[in-house]
Every structure is written in structure tokens, then in C-alpha cells.
Short mmCIF file of C-alpha atoms in Angstrom, two decimals:
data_model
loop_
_atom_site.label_atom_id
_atom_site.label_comp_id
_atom_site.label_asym_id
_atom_site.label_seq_id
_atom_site.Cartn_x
_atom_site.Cartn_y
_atom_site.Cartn_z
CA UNK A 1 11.06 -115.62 3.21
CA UNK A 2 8.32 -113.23 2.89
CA UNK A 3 9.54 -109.63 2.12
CA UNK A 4 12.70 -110.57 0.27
CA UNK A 5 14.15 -107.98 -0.98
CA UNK A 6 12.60 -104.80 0.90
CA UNK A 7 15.37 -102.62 0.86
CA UNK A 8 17.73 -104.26 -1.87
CA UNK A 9 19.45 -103.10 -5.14
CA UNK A 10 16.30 -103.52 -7.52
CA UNK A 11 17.52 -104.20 -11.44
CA UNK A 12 14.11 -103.49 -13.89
CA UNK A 13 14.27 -105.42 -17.19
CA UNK A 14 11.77 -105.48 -19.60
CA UNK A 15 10.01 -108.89 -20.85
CA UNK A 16 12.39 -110.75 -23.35
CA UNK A 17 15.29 -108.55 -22.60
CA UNK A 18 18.39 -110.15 -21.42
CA UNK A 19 19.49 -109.42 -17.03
CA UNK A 20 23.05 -109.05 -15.71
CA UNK A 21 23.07 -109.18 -12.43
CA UNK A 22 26.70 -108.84 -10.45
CA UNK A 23 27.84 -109.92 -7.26
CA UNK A 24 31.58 -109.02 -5.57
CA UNK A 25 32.82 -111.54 -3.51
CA UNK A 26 34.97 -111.06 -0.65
CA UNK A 27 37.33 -114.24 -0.05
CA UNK A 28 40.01 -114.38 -2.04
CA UNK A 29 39.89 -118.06 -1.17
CA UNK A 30 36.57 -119.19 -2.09
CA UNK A 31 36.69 -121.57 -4.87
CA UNK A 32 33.07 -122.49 -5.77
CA UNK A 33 30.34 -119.59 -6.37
CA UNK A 34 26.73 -120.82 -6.91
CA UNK A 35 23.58 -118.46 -7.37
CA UNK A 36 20.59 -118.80 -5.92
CA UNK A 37 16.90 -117.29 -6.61
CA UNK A 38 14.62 -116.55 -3.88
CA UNK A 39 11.06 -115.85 -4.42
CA UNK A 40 8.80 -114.08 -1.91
CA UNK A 41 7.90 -116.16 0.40
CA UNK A 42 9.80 -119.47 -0.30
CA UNK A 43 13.34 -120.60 0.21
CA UNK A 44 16.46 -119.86 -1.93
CA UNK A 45 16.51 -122.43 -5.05
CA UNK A 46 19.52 -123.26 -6.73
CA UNK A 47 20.32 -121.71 -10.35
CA UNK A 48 23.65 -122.12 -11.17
CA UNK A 49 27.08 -123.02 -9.68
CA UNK A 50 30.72 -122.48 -11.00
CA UNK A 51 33.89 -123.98 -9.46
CA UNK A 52 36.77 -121.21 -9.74
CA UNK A 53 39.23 -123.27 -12.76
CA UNK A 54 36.34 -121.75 -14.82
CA UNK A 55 35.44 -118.54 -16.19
CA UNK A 56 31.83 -119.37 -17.79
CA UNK A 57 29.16 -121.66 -17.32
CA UNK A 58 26.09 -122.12 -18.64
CA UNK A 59 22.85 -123.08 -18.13
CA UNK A 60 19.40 -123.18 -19.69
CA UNK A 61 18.81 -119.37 -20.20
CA UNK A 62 21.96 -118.55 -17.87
CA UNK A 63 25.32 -117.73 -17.80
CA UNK A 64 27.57 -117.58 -14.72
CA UNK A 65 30.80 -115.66 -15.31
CA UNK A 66 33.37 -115.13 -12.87
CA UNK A 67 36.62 -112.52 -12.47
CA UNK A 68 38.96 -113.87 -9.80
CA UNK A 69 41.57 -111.16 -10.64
CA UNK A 70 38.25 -108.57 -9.45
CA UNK A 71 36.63 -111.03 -7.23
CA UNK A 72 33.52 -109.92 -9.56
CA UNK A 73 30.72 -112.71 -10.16
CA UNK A 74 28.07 -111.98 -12.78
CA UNK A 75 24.58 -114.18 -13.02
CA UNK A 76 23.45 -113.27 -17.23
CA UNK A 77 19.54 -114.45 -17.55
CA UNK A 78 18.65 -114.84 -21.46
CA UNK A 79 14.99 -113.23 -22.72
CA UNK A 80 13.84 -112.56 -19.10
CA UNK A 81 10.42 -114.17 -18.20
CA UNK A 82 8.14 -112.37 -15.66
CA UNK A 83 8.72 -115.79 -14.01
CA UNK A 84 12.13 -114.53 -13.44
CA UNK A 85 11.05 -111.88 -10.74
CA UNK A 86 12.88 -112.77 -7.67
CA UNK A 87 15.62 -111.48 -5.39
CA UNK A 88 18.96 -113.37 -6.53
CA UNK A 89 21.82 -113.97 -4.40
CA UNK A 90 25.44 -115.20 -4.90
CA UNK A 91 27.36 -117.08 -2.44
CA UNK A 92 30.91 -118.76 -2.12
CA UNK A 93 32.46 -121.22 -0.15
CA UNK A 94 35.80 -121.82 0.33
CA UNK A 95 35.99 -125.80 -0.48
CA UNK A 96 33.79 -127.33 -3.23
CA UNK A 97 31.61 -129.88 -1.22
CA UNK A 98 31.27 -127.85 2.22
CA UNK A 99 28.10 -126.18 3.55
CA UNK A 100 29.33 -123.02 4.67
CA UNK A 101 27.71 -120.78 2.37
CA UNK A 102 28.71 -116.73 2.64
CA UNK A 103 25.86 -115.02 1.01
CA UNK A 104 26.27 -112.06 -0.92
CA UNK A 105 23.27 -109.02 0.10
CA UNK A 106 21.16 -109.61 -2.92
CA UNK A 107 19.69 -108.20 -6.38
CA UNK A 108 16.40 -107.86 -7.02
CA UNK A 109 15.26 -108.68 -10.28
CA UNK A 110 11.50 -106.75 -11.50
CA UNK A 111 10.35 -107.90 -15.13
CA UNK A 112 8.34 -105.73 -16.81
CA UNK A 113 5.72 -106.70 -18.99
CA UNK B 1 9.58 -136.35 0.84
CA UNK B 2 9.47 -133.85 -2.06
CA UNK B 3 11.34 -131.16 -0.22
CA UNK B 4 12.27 -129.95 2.35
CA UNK B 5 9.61 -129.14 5.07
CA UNK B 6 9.84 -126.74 7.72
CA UNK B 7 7.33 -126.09 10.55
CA UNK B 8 5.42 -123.52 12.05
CA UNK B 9 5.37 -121.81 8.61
CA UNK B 10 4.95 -118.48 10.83
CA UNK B 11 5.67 -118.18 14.59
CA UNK B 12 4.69 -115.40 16.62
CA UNK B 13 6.70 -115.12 20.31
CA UNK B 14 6.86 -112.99 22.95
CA UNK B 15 9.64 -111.98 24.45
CA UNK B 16 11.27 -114.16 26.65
CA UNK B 17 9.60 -117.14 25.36
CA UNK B 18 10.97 -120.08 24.46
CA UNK B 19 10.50 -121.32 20.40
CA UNK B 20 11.40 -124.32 18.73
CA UNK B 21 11.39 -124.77 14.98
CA UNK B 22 11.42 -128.27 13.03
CA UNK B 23 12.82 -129.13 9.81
CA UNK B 24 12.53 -132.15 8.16
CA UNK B 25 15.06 -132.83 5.47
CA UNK B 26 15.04 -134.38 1.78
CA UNK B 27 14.76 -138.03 2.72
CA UNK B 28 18.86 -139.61 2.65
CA UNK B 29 20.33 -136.03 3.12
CA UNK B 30 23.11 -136.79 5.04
CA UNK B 31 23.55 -133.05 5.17
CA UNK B 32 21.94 -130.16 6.85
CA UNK B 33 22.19 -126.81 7.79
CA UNK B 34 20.14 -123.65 9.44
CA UNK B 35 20.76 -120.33 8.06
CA UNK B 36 19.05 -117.13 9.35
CA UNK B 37 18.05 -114.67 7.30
CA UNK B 38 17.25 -110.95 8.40
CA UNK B 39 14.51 -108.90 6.28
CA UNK B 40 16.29 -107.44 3.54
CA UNK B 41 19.56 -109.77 3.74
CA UNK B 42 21.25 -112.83 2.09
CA UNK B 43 20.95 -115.69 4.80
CA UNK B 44 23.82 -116.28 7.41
CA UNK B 45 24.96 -119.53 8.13
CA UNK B 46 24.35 -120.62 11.83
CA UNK B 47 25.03 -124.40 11.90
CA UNK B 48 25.93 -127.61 10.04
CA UNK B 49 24.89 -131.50 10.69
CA UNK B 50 26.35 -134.51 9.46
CA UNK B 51 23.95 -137.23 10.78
CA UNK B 52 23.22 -136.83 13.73
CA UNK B 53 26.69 -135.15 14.83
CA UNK B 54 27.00 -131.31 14.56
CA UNK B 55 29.74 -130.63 13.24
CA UNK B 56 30.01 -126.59 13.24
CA UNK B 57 27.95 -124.38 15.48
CA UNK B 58 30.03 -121.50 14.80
CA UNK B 59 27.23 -119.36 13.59
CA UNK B 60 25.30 -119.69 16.13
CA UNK B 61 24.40 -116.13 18.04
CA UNK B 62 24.04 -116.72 21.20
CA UNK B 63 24.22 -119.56 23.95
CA UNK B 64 20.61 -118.75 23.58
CA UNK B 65 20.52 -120.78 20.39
CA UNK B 66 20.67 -124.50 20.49
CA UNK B 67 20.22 -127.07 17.51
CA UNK B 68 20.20 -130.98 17.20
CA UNK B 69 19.37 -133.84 15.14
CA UNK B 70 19.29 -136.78 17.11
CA UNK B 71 18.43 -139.42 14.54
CA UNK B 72 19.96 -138.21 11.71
CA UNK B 73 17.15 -136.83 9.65
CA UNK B 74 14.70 -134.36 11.40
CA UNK B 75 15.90 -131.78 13.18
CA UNK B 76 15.02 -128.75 15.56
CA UNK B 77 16.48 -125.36 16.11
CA UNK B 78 15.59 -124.18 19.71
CA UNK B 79 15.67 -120.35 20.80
CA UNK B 80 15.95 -119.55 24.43
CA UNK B 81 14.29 -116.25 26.15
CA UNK B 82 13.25 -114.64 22.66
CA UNK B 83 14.72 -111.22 22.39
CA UNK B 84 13.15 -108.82 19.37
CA UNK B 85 16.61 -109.05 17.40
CA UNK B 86 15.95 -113.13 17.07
CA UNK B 87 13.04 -111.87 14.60
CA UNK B 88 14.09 -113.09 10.79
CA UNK B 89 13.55 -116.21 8.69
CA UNK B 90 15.16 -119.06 9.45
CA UNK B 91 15.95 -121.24 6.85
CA UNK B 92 16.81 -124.91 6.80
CA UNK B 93 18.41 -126.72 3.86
CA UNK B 94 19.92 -130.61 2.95
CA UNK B 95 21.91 -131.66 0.66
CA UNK B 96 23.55 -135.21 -0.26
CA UNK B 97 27.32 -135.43 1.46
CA UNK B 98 29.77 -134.25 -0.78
CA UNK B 99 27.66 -132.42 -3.19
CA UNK B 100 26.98 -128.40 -2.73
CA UNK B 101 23.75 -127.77 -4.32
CA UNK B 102 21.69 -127.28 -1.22
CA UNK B 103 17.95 -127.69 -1.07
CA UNK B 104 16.25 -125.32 0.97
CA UNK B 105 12.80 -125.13 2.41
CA UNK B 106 10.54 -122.23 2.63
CA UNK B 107 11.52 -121.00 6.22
CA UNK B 108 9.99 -120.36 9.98
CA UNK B 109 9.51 -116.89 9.96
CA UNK B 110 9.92 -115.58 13.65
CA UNK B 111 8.48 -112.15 15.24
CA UNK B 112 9.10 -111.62 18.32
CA UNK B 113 7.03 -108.87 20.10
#
């Protein structure tokens, strides 16, 4: 939604840089992470996902790591596009295939030209 | 349809009024779900649908906040007697059944005065 972000952890990366951008989970049950971007004014929009028999994933210019011994999630974005600008959240679920999203509080991400 | 859709875009209430807020969902999503989402927070889950049958209301705030779906594909979220803390985005999202990449739409975003 509109103002996104207002009063969240702000990350400033310049243009082509690579972003890390951490989340800490809270259910030591949840079993499937995904990340989501959120641009001002629009909906969250699916990045990335990782089921938790993995450690990595990747995707086209991002990497999804995840710690279950820390309960630490980590969202890496390769060369950083001003296109990347958003506020990005993680959330988990405790069963792969339900709905019930928790939502971690956000990061936002500012790309400097 | 190419997305989701969600409708009034912006909605303006006084309190005490009464609001309802339509979503229509990615044609064949068997799934949906509302979320709210409070200025400067992740979104919280408030309920799911499977069809037409709602399945979990647990997030749900109030008995002031009522949802349904009665032909399994649009559906409305209904807000009884606005009070000022109802003001947030709330966000509506599909998804195919037994997949977890949601597909959100770009929100109601509700003031109430």
C-alpha cells in the first residue's frame, strides 16, 4: 500500500552493488520462508521461496539463504537496479502449501544512483 | 483476469460507518485470503477461503469484521461501525490450491475519520 515503509529499517545500496537484506523468524516450526517485495503503492509480489531441507536457493539476481539453527533468513540481490527500491518482507508458514503467512516487519531497500 | 483486482482503490469512512471492500481473484484460484496491513508493518493475516467455504477466520479483529465468498471466486470483506484503528491497507491475495506463491492485489486502503 501507499506509504510502505514509513518508519522501517531502511538499507542504502549504491547502483550495481550487491543487497543483503536479513529477516529473523520466530517459529521454530515454520518450514517454508518466501520473500516478498512491496512497492509503494501496490501489493506484495513474490521473489523468492525456500522450503526448510534447504540452505540456498537461487534465483535470477537472488539468493535466499536460510539458518534454522539461528532462525536467521537472508534475501542477497545481485548488482542492485534502482528498480529494486522497495520495502521487502519475509514470511513463514508452518506447512508448505497453507496460506497462513506470518510476515516479518520489513526492510527497506533505497538504490542509489 | 490478469491479476488480482481489488475495489475502491481508496475508501474514506467515517466513523461508525459501515464499508465493504471487493476483491476479485486470479480467475481458477481456488484460494484466497485478506491480510491487513498497518502503515509501516508487514501484513497480518485475517482470513482464508477455499471456494466458497471459509475455512479460518482466526485473524479476524473483531465481530465487527465479516468476510464471504459465496460463489467461489469474488469476494467481499465487510467492516461494521468503523472505528479509527480499522484504518490500514487491506490486502487480498489468490493462489492455486496447494501451491504457496500467493498473488496479491494492490489493496483498499481505509481511513477512517
Amino acid at each position: 500500500g501507499e506509504n510502505v515503509g514509513l518508519h522501517l529499517p531502511t538499507l542504502s545500496v549504491q547502483e550495481g552493488d550487491n543487497s543483503i537484506i536479513n529477516c529473523a523468524y520466530s517459529n521454530s516450526a515454520s518450514d517454508y520462508f518466501i520473500w516478498y517485495k512491496q512497492e509503494s503503492g501496490k501489493g506484495p509480489q513474490f521473489i523468492i521461496d525456500i522450503r526448510s531441507n534447504m540452505d540456498k536457493r537461487q534465483g535470477q539476481r537472488v539468493t535466499v539463504l536460510l539458518n534454522k539453527t539461528v532462525k536467521h533468513l537472508s534475501l542477497q540481490i545481485a548488482a542492485t537496479q534502482p528498480g529494486d527500491s522497495a520495502v521487502y518482507f519475509c514470511a513463514e508458514t508452518s506447512s508448505w502449501g497453507t496460506y497462513k503467512y506470518i510476515f516479518g516487519t520489513g526492510t527497506r531497500l533505497k538504490v542509489l544512483a | 483476469g490478469a491479476g488480482v483486482s481489488q475495489s475502491p482503490r481508496y475508501k474514506v469512512a467515517k466513523r461508525g460507518q459501515d464499508v465493504a471492500l471487493r476483491c476479485d481473484p486470479i480467475s481458477g484460484h481456488v484460494s484466497l485470503f485478506w491480510y491487513q496491513q498497518a502503515l509501516g508493518q508487514g501484513p497480518e493475516f485475517l482470513t482464508y477461503f477455499q471456494n466458497e467455504a471459509q475455512l479460518d477466520k482466526s485473524g479476524l479483529p473483531s465481530d465487527r469484521f465479516f468476510a464471504e465468498r459465496p460463489e467461489g471466486s469474488v469476494s467481499t470483506l465487510k467492516i461494521q461501525r468503523t472505528q479509527q484503528e480499522d484504518s490500514a491497507v487491506y490486502l487480498c491475495a489468490s493462489s492455486l490450491v496447494g501451491t504457496t506463491e500467493a498473488f496479491f492485489g494492490q489493496g483498499t486502503r481505509l481511513t477512517v475519520v
